[in-house]
Amino acid sequence: MESLSIETQIAINKSDTIVSCTNLETKQDAGTNKRLLEFSISPSISRILNPNTPVLAGQLRIFRVKPEMEVDAKAAYIRAIDHETGLTLSRVDLSNFVQDKQWLTINVTEAIRMWANKDPQARVNKLTLAVEVLDKRSRILKDIDIGLQDLPETSKEIQPFLVIYLLTKDIPSRVTSPQEQQANESLMKLYSNELKQFHDPTLTLDSRKRRSTKQHNGGSPSSSNAKAGNDKSYRNHTKLPVRNPYHQKFCNKYSFFVSFTDLKWNDWIIAPDGYEAWSCSGKCPFPLHPNLNSTNHAIVQMLAHLMNPQVPEPCCAPTKLQPISVLYYDDFSNVVLKKYRNMIVQACGCL
């Protein structure tokens, strides 16, 4: 397995979106004998690749099968150039790649940034990079095969591609169609109703168990048949609430599993199949106990409510959240890895 460079690890940690661009065509520049690689910049990527989106890193990945020693000995470096401007981007030392079959990583961040900073009206939907082979004295070697797998007949699994690391700040890279939006709204209503029924704050943990036992042993036939006929329903994913040493009916964190299959998103989300989002529910009583993670604002609001009932009571809500990473296809079948912030509840409190 290929180990990640320090630069790649830093880019992964700092970015919230990672996109890949496929190689459209590889050809030889007749004048300079450079290899020209054309990469597709689809409208979905173009939408997020703009001057307001920091490009943390851009990498050209080329697979190499090491040729015969006498041919390989002549080549020392591979250099990447922005074909439009002629700017030399970076070069890699081939002596650092000792395996017979290995992916080469070339830094092309500056080319990605220049493309992103162009006027959107003047941009084309592709980025062309030139690749040159140099000897130990940095002289260009022409008509030499160093085993780069970049020809049109190369298998898709080892075709060259671009990887772009971005900080998009939640800019959508996929547009929801009206049909998907309507289906999502219907499913969200269903999820909301299920959540309200399960999160009845007047029920304690023991009474939930008794109700569940009663439904299994002597419940109505219709509810039993519905459960048997729908193994992937939301209710089957939902677990018992997390125990709170203070009291179960007060503000607490409850299990809430979101299934991407139930939402009909599994046709474009690669991974995960779903995730445990958790949710917050329960009362915020007076006086607010320290176990309820109450803010000073909530304490003042509670006192104001006691003096004037028109002032709303503090409510149970998430106080700490964490992100999840989702791997999916965008509208043009580009593979995108995006980190979505504030998706998983870690703690609840009275706010």
C-alpha positions as a LaTeX table, in Angstrom:
\begin{tabular}{lrrr}
\hline
Residue & $x$ (\AA) & $y$ (\AA) & $z$ (\AA) \\
\hline
Met1 & 0.00 & 0.00 & 0.00 \\
Glu2 & 1.28 & 3.45 & $-0.94$ \\
Ser3 & 2.23 & 5.66 & 2.00 \\
Leu4 & 0.99 & 9.24 & 2.00 \\
Ser5 & 3.48 & 12.09 & 1.86 \\
Ile6 & 3.52 & 14.70 & 4.61 \\
Glu7 & 2.17 & 17.29 & 2.15 \\
Thr8 & $-0.76$ & 15.02 & 1.24 \\
Gln9 & $-1.56$ & 14.30 & 4.88 \\
Ile10 & $-1.60$ & 18.02 & 5.67 \\
Ala11 & $-3.89$ & 18.71 & 2.69 \\
Ile12 & $-6.29$ & 15.95 & 3.75 \\
Asn13 & $-6.44$ & 17.22 & 7.33 \\
Lys14 & $-7.04$ & 20.85 & 6.37 \\
Ser15 & $-9.49$ & 20.33 & 3.50 \\
Asp16 & $-13.21$ & 19.67 & 3.73 \\
Thr17 & $-13.66$ & 18.64 & 0.08 \\
Ile18 & $-11.49$ & 16.43 & $-2.13$ \\
Val19 & $-12.42$ & 16.07 & $-5.80$ \\
Ser20 & $-10.92$ & 14.03 & $-8.64$ \\
Cys21 & $-10.77$ & 14.92 & $-12.32$ \\
Thr22 & $-10.41$ & 12.28 & $-15.02$ \\
Asn23 & $-8.04$ & 12.33 & $-17.96$ \\
Leu24 & $-9.90$ & 13.15 & $-21.18$ \\
Glu25 & $-7.04$ & 12.68 & $-23.63$ \\
Thr26 & $-3.27$ & 12.24 & $-23.86$ \\
Lys27 & $-1.43$ & 13.46 & $-26.93$ \\
Gln28 & 2.01 & 14.56 & $-28.07$ \\
Asp29 & 2.75 & 18.21 & $-28.72$ \\
Ala30 & 4.18 & 18.17 & $-32.23$ \\
Gly31 & 6.42 & 21.19 & $-31.64$ \\
Thr32 & 8.00 & 20.28 & $-28.30$ \\
Asn33 & 7.28 & 16.54 & $-28.06$ \\
Lys34 & 5.73 & 17.08 & $-24.64$ \\
Arg35 & 3.02 & 14.79 & $-23.35$ \\
Leu36 & $-0.21$ & 16.79 & $-23.02$ \\
Leu37 & $-2.77$ & 15.57 & $-20.51$ \\
Glu38 & $-6.25$ & 17.07 & $-20.68$ \\
Phe39 & $-8.41$ & 16.84 & $-17.56$ \\
Ser40 & $-12.13$ & 17.47 & $-17.40$ \\
Ile41 & $-13.32$ & 20.27 & $-15.10$ \\
Ser42 & $-17.04$ & 19.56 & $-14.94$ \\
Pro43 & $-19.61$ & 22.30 & $-14.15$ \\
Ser44 & $-20.13$ & 20.83 & $-10.69$ \\
Ile45 & $-16.42$ & 21.21 & $-9.90$ \\
Ser46 & $-16.26$ & 24.59 & $-11.63$ \\
Arg47 & $-19.06$ & 25.78 & $-9.34$ \\
Ile48 & $-16.92$ & 25.28 & $-6.23$ \\
Leu49 & $-13.54$ & 26.01 & $-7.86$ \\
Asn50 & $-13.52$ & 29.81 & $-7.79$ \\
Pro51 & $-11.44$ & 32.69 & $-6.35$ \\
Asn52 & $-13.38$ & 32.51 & $-3.07$ \\
Thr53 & $-12.52$ & 28.85 & $-2.49$ \\
Pro54 & $-9.01$ & 28.21 & $-1.12$ \\
Val55 & $-7.16$ & 25.57 & $-3.13$ \\
Leu56 & $-5.03$ & 23.85 & $-0.50$ \\
Ala57 & $-3.29$ & 21.47 & $-2.89$ \\
Gly58 & $-3.51$ & 19.98 & $-6.36$ \\
Gln59 & $-1.82$ & 16.77 & $-7.41$ \\
Leu60 & $-1.26$ & 15.03 & $-10.72$ \\
Arg61 & $-1.22$ & 11.27 & $-10.24$ \\
Ile62 & 0.43 & 9.14 & $-12.96$ \\
Phe63 & 0.97 & 5.40 & $-12.77$ \\
Arg64 & 4.38 & 4.16 & $-13.85$ \\
Val65 & 5.59 & 0.72 & $-14.81$ \\
Lys66 & 9.38 & 0.74 & $-14.59$ \\
Pro67 & 11.04 & $-0.07$ & $-17.96$ \\
Glu68 & 14.39 & $-1.67$ & $-18.70$ \\
Met69 & 17.35 & $-0.42$ & $-16.68$ \\
Glu70 & 19.31 & 1.06 & $-19.58$ \\
Val71 & 16.33 & 3.17 & $-20.64$ \\
Asp72 & 15.42 & 4.12 & $-17.08$ \\
Ala73 & 19.00 & 5.17 & $-16.27$ \\
Lys74 & 18.81 & 8.11 & $-18.68$ \\
Ala75 & 15.74 & 9.66 & $-17.04$ \\
Ala76 & 16.18 & 11.56 & $-13.78$ \\
Tyr77 & 13.12 & 13.81 & $-13.40$ \\
Ile78 & 9.54 & 14.28 & $-14.55$ \\
Arg79 & 8.39 & 17.88 & $-14.84$ \\
Ala80 & 4.83 & 19.20 & $-15.03$ \\
Ile81 & 4.04 & 22.45 & $-16.87$ \\
Asp82 & 0.86 & 24.49 & $-17.20$ \\
His83 & 0.35 & 24.21 & $-20.96$ \\
Glu84 & $-1.55$ & 27.47 & $-21.36$ \\
Thr85 & 0.91 & 29.72 & $-19.53$ \\
Gly86 & 4.10 & 27.68 & $-19.86$ \\
Leu87 & 4.68 & 27.95 & $-16.12$ \\
Thr88 & 6.81 & 25.17 & $-14.67$ \\
Leu89 & 4.84 & 23.72 & $-11.76$ \\
Ser90 & 7.13 & 21.19 & $-10.14$ \\
Arg91 & 9.20 & 18.14 & $-10.84$ \\
Val92 & 9.75 & 14.81 & $-9.13$ \\
Asp93 & 12.99 & 12.92 & $-8.71$ \\
Leu94 & 12.56 & 9.44 & $-10.19$ \\
Ser95 & 15.23 & 8.07 & $-7.87$ \\
Asn96 & 12.68 & 8.38 & $-5.05$ \\
Phe97 & 10.42 & 5.86 & $-6.78$ \\
Val98 & 12.07 & 2.48 & $-6.58$ \\
Gln99 & 9.13 & 0.10 & $-7.05$ \\
Asp100 & 8.51 & $-1.55$ & $-10.40$ \\
Lys101 & 4.88 & $-0.37$ & $-10.41$ \\
Gln102 & 4.02 & 2.81 & $-8.58$ \\
Trp103 & 1.88 & 5.97 & $-8.62$ \\
Leu104 & 3.86 & 9.18 & $-9.13$ \\
Thr105 & 2.55 & 12.33 & $-7.44$ \\
Ile106 & 3.39 & 15.72 & $-8.96$ \\
Asn107 & 2.45 & 19.01 & $-7.30$ \\
Val108 & 0.30 & 21.08 & $-9.70$ \\
Thr109 & $-1.33$ & 23.35 & $-7.11$ \\
Glu110 & $-0.39$ & 26.56 & $-8.90$ \\
Ala111 & $-2.09$ & 25.45 & $-12.14$ \\
Ile112 & $-5.32$ & 24.70 & $-10.26$ \\
Arg113 & $-5.21$ & 28.08 & $-8.53$ \\
Met114 & $-4.63$ & 29.95 & $-11.80$ \\
Trp115 & $-7.58$ & 28.13 & $-13.38$ \\
Ala116 & $-9.80$ & 28.93 & $-10.38$ \\
Asn117 & $-8.90$ & 32.63 & $-10.48$ \\
Lys118 & $-9.88$ & 33.07 & $-14.12$ \\
Asp119 & $-13.01$ & 34.92 & $-15.14$ \\
Pro120 & $-15.78$ & 32.27 & $-15.14$ \\
Gln121 & $-16.92$ & 33.49 & $-18.55$ \\
Ala122 & $-13.45$ & 32.92 & $-20.01$ \\
Arg123 & $-12.79$ & 29.50 & $-18.51$ \\
Val124 & $-12.97$ & 26.29 & $-20.51$ \\
Asn125 & $-14.12$ & 23.03 & $-18.95$ \\
Lys126 & $-10.69$ & 21.45 & $-19.04$ \\
Leu127 & $-7.16$ & 21.90 & $-17.73$ \\
Thr128 & $-4.18$ & 20.90 & $-19.89$ \\
Leu129 & $-0.88$ & 19.93 & $-18.29$ \\
Ala130 & 2.34 & 19.14 & $-20.12$ \\
Val131 & 4.70 & 16.46 & $-18.84$ \\
Glu132 & 8.39 & 16.33 & $-19.74$ \\
Val133 & 11.14 & 13.83 & $-18.96$ \\
Leu134 & 14.52 & 15.30 & $-17.96$ \\
Asp135 & 17.99 & 13.83 & $-17.57$ \\
Lys136 & 20.32 & 14.46 & $-14.64$ \\
Arg137 & 21.37 & 17.79 & $-16.15$ \\
Ser138 & 17.70 & 18.84 & $-16.52$ \\
Arg139 & 17.85 & 18.48 & $-20.30$ \\
Ile140 & 14.63 & 17.39 & $-22.01$ \\
Leu141 & 14.66 & 13.78 & $-23.22$ \\
Lys142 & 12.59 & 13.21 & $-26.34$ \\
Asp143 & 11.13 & 9.97 & $-27.65$ \\
Ile144 & 11.90 & 8.03 & $-24.49$ \\
Asp145 & 9.52 & 5.66 & $-22.77$ \\
Ile146 & 9.86 & 5.67 & $-18.99$ \\
Gly147 & 6.74 & 3.60 & $-18.41$ \\
Leu148 & 4.11 & 6.29 & $-17.81$ \\
Gln149 & 0.66 & 4.76 & $-18.18$ \\
Asp150 & $-1.12$ & 7.71 & $-19.79$ \\
Leu151 & $-2.18$ & 6.50 & $-23.23$ \\
Pro152 & $-5.87$ & 6.26 & $-24.27$ \\
Glu153 & $-5.74$ & 2.45 & $-24.32$ \\
Thr154 & $-4.52$ & 2.35 & $-20.71$ \\
Ser155 & $-6.88$ & 0.64 & $-18.29$ \\
Lys156 & $-9.22$ & 3.03 & $-16.45$ \\
Glu157 & $-7.89$ & 1.86 & $-13.10$ \\
Ile158 & $-4.45$ & 3.34 & $-13.82$ \\
Gln159 & $-5.34$ & 6.34 & $-16.00$ \\
Pro160 & $-3.82$ & 9.66 & $-14.87$ \\
Phe161 & $-6.06$ & 11.86 & $-12.73$ \\
Leu162 & $-6.05$ & 15.07 & $-10.75$ \\
Val163 & $-6.77$ & 15.31 & $-7.04$ \\
Ile164 & $-7.81$ & 18.73 & $-5.73$ \\
Tyr165 & $-8.00$ & 19.56 & $-2.02$ \\
Leu166 & $-10.37$ & 22.43 & $-1.22$ \\
Leu167 & $-11.83$ & 24.35 & 1.68 \\
Thr168 & $-15.32$ & 24.94 & 0.27 \\
Lys169 & $-17.08$ & 26.01 & 3.49 \\
Asp170 & $-20.19$ & 23.98 & 2.61 \\
Ile171 & $-20.57$ & 25.18 & $-0.99$ \\
Pro172 & $-22.71$ & 22.45 & $-2.64$ \\
Ser173 & $-21.00$ & 20.49 & $-5.41$ \\
Arg174 & $-24.19$ & 18.65 & $-6.31$ \\
Val175 & $-27.50$ & 20.26 & $-7.27$ \\
Thr176 & $-30.67$ & 18.55 & $-6.04$ \\
Ser177 & $-33.29$ & 18.04 & $-8.74$ \\
Pro178 & $-36.92$ & 19.11 & $-8.09$ \\
Gln179 & $-37.97$ & 15.44 & $-7.99$ \\
Glu180 & $-35.28$ & 14.61 & $-5.41$ \\
Gln181 & $-36.20$ & 17.67 & $-3.36$ \\
Gln182 & $-39.88$ & 16.64 & $-3.26$ \\
Ala183 & $-38.98$ & 13.08 & $-2.27$ \\
Asn184 & $-36.59$ & 14.33 & 0.40 \\
Glu185 & $-39.27$ & 16.59 & 1.91 \\
Ser186 & $-41.70$ & 13.67 & 2.15 \\
Leu187 & $-39.11$ & 11.45 & 3.79 \\
Met188 & $-38.09$ & 14.19 & 6.21 \\
Lys189 & $-41.72$ & 14.54 & 7.34 \\
Leu190 & $-41.84$ & 10.79 & 7.90 \\
Tyr191 & $-38.59$ & 10.89 & 9.89 \\
Ser192 & $-39.86$ & 13.85 & 11.91 \\
Asn193 & $-43.09$ & 12.05 & 12.87 \\
Glu194 & $-41.19$ & 8.92 & 13.85 \\
Leu195 & $-38.79$ & 11.00 & 15.92 \\
Lys196 & $-41.60$ & 12.77 & 17.78 \\
Gln197 & $-43.29$ & 9.48 & 18.63 \\
Phe198 & $-40.09$ & 7.89 & 19.88 \\
His199 & $-38.84$ & 10.94 & 21.76 \\
Asp200 & $-41.89$ & 11.48 & 23.96 \\
Pro201 & $-40.16$ & 13.11 & 26.96 \\
Thr202 & $-42.93$ & 11.98 & 29.34 \\
Leu203 & $-41.81$ & 8.37 & 28.92 \\
Thr204 & $-39.00$ & 6.94 & 31.00 \\
Leu205 & $-36.60$ & 4.22 & 29.92 \\
Asp206 & $-38.62$ & 1.56 & 31.78 \\
Ser207 & $-41.95$ & 2.61 & 30.30 \\
Arg208 & $-40.42$ & 2.52 & 26.80 \\
Lys209 & $-39.33$ & $-1.07$ & 27.44 \\
Arg210 & $-42.83$ & $-2.00$ & 28.69 \\
Arg211 & $-44.44$ & $-0.41$ & 25.64 \\
Ser212 & $-42.03$ & $-2.18$ & 23.31 \\
Thr213 & $-42.73$ & $-5.55$ & 25.02 \\
Lys214 & $-46.48$ & $-5.00$ & 24.78 \\
Gln215 & $-46.26$ & $-4.24$ & 21.06 \\
His216 & $-44.25$ & $-7.40$ & 20.40 \\
Asn217 & $-46.45$ & $-9.69$ & 22.55 \\
Gly218 & $-49.95$ & $-8.30$ & 22.01 \\
Gly219 & $-49.73$ & $-5.40$ & 19.64 \\
Ser220 & $-52.05$ & $-4.82$ & 16.73 \\
Pro221 & $-51.63$ & $-7.08$ & 13.66 \\
Ser222 & $-51.20$ & $-4.09$ & 11.42 \\
Ser223 & $-48.18$ & $-2.74$ & 13.35 \\
Ser224 & $-46.58$ & $-6.20$ & 13.51 \\
Asn225 & $-47.07$ & $-6.80$ & 9.79 \\
Ala226 & $-45.68$ & $-3.38$ & 8.94 \\
Lys227 & $-42.57$ & $-4.07$ & 10.99 \\
Ala228 & $-42.09$ & $-7.49$ & 9.44 \\
Gly229 & $-42.52$ & $-6.15$ & 5.94 \\
Asn230 & $-40.13$ & $-3.23$ & 6.27 \\
Asp231 & $-36.84$ & $-4.40$ & 7.77 \\
Lys232 & $-35.07$ & $-1.18$ & 6.80 \\
Ser233 & $-37.52$ & 1.20 & 8.44 \\
Tyr234 & $-36.30$ & 4.06 & 10.57 \\
Arg235 & $-37.78$ & 2.54 & 13.75 \\
Asn236 & $-35.64$ & $-0.57$ & 13.38 \\
His237 & $-32.54$ & 1.61 & 13.25 \\
Thr238 & $-33.53$ & 3.54 & 16.40 \\
Lys239 & $-32.11$ & 2.37 & 19.70 \\
Leu240 & $-33.09$ & 3.08 & 23.29 \\
Pro241 & $-32.18$ & 6.52 & 24.66 \\
Val242 & $-28.85$ & 7.01 & 26.34 \\
Arg243 & $-29.08$ & 6.78 & 30.13 \\
Asn244 & $-28.79$ & 10.05 & 32.00 \\
Pro245 & $-28.04$ & 9.80 & 35.74 \\
Tyr246 & $-30.19$ & 12.89 & 36.39 \\
His247 & $-33.58$ & 11.76 & 34.99 \\
Gln248 & $-34.65$ & 10.17 & 31.73 \\
Lys249 & $-37.45$ & 12.64 & 30.95 \\
Phe250 & $-35.12$ & 15.64 & 31.04 \\
Cys251 & $-32.88$ & 16.93 & 28.23 \\
Asn252 & $-30.91$ & 13.99 & 26.94 \\
Lys253 & $-29.21$ & 12.50 & 23.88 \\
Tyr254 & $-31.16$ & 9.87 & 21.92 \\
Ser255 & $-30.11$ & 7.48 & 19.18 \\
Phe256 & $-31.13$ & 8.62 & 15.69 \\
Phe257 & $-29.78$ & 6.61 & 12.75 \\
Val258 & $-30.00$ & 8.21 & 9.32 \\
Ser259 & $-30.12$ & 5.68 & 6.50 \\
Phe260 & $-29.06$ & 7.01 & 3.09 \\
Thr261 & $-30.87$ & 4.03 & 1.55 \\
Asp262 & $-34.15$ & 5.11 & 3.15 \\
Leu263 & $-33.57$ & 8.61 & 1.80 \\
Lys264 & $-33.03$ & 7.16 & $-1.72$ \\
Trp265 & $-29.53$ & 8.64 & $-1.80$ \\
Asn266 & $-27.68$ & 5.34 & $-2.22$ \\
Asp267 & $-27.58$ & 5.82 & $-6.01$ \\
Trp268 & $-25.05$ & 8.65 & $-5.63$ \\
Ile269 & $-23.55$ & 8.22 & $-2.15$ \\
Ile270 & $-20.75$ & 5.63 & $-2.23$ \\
Ala271 & $-20.04$ & 5.51 & 1.50 \\
Pro272 & $-21.19$ & 5.33 & 4.20 \\
Asp273 & $-24.60$ & 3.62 & 3.96 \\
Gly274 & $-25.81$ & 5.78 & 6.85 \\
Tyr275 & $-24.65$ & 7.20 & 10.13 \\
Glu276 & $-25.64$ & 7.63 & 13.77 \\
Ala277 & $-26.65$ & 11.30 & 13.96 \\
Trp278 & $-28.13$ & 11.27 & 17.49 \\
Ser279 & $-30.72$ & 13.86 & 18.55 \\
Cys280 & $-31.67$ & 15.91 & 21.61 \\
Ser281 & $-35.00$ & 15.83 & 23.39 \\
Gly282 & $-36.48$ & 16.37 & 26.85 \\
Lys283 & $-37.48$ & 19.05 & 29.30 \\
Cys284 & $-35.36$ & 21.83 & 30.76 \\
Pro285 & $-36.79$ & 22.18 & 34.30 \\
Phe286 & $-36.21$ & 24.83 & 36.94 \\
Pro287 & $-33.70$ & 24.93 & 38.50 \\
Leu288 & $-31.40$ & 23.98 & 35.64 \\
His289 & $-29.13$ & 21.21 & 36.85 \\
Pro290 & $-25.39$ & 21.20 & 35.95 \\
Asn291 & $-25.89$ & 17.82 & 34.23 \\
Leu292 & $-28.05$ & 19.56 & 31.63 \\
Asn293 & $-25.06$ & 21.53 & 30.24 \\
Ser294 & $-27.03$ & 24.76 & 30.57 \\
Thr295 & $-25.60$ & 28.04 & 29.35 \\
Asn296 & $-25.73$ & 31.26 & 31.35 \\
His297 & $-28.15$ & 32.57 & 28.75 \\
Ala298 & $-30.47$ & 29.60 & 29.40 \\
Ile299 & $-30.36$ & 30.23 & 33.15 \\
Val300 & $-31.29$ & 33.90 & 32.67 \\
Gln301 & $-33.99$ & 32.95 & 30.17 \\
Met302 & $-35.48$ & 30.47 & 32.65 \\
Leu303 & $-35.65$ & 33.16 & 35.36 \\
Ala304 & $-37.26$ & 35.56 & 32.88 \\
His305 & $-39.79$ & 32.86 & 31.94 \\
Leu306 & $-40.79$ & 32.39 & 35.60 \\
Met307 & $-41.46$ & 36.12 & 35.85 \\
Asn308 & $-43.13$ & 36.39 & 32.44 \\
Pro309 & $-44.56$ & 33.18 & 30.88 \\
Gln310 & $-44.57$ & 34.84 & 27.47 \\
Val311 & $-40.79$ & 34.44 & 27.46 \\
Pro312 & $-40.15$ & 30.93 & 26.10 \\
Glu313 & $-38.45$ & 28.31 & 28.24 \\
Pro314 & $-34.95$ & 27.10 & 27.36 \\
Cys315 & $-35.06$ & 24.15 & 24.98 \\
Cys316 & $-33.03$ & 20.97 & 24.64 \\
Ala317 & $-30.58$ & 21.25 & 21.75 \\
Pro318 & $-27.13$ & 20.05 & 20.65 \\
Thr319 & $-24.25$ & 21.77 & 22.44 \\
Lys320 & $-21.43$ & 19.94 & 20.65 \\
Leu321 & $-21.36$ & 18.44 & 17.17 \\
Gln322 & $-18.80$ & 16.74 & 14.96 \\
Pro323 & $-18.46$ & 16.26 & 11.20 \\
Ile324 & $-18.74$ & 13.21 & 8.97 \\
Ser325 & $-17.03$ & 12.48 & 5.66 \\
Val326 & $-19.15$ & 11.35 & 2.70 \\
Leu327 & $-17.80$ & 9.80 & $-0.51$ \\
Tyr328 & $-20.14$ & 10.37 & $-3.44$ \\
Tyr329 & $-20.55$ & 10.98 & $-7.18$ \\
Asp330 & $-21.38$ & 14.50 & $-8.28$ \\
Asp331 & $-23.67$ & 15.30 & $-11.22$ \\
Phe332 & $-20.93$ & 14.46 & $-13.72$ \\
Ser333 & $-19.75$ & 11.20 & $-12.09$ \\
Asn334 & $-16.68$ & 12.76 & $-10.51$ \\
Val335 & $-15.80$ & 11.13 & $-7.20$ \\
Val336 & $-15.93$ & 13.65 & $-4.35$ \\
Leu337 & $-14.94$ & 13.19 & $-0.70$ \\
Lys338 & $-16.54$ & 15.94 & 1.38 \\
Lys339 & $-16.43$ & 16.62 & 5.09 \\
Tyr340 & $-19.80$ & 17.91 & 6.30 \\
Arg341 & $-19.63$ & 19.90 & 9.50 \\
Asn342 & $-22.01$ & 19.67 & 12.47 \\
Met343 & $-23.62$ & 16.38 & 11.47 \\
Ile344 & $-23.29$ & 14.21 & 14.62 \\
Val345 & $-24.53$ & 15.27 & 18.04 \\
Gln346 & $-21.93$ & 14.70 & 20.72 \\
Ala347 & $-23.66$ & 16.41 & 23.63 \\
Cys348 & $-27.05$ & 17.97 & 24.46 \\
Gly349 & $-27.94$ & 20.80 & 26.78 \\
Cys350 & $-30.53$ & 23.40 & 27.67 \\
Leu351 & $-30.10$ & 26.52 & 25.52 \\
\hline
\end{tabular}
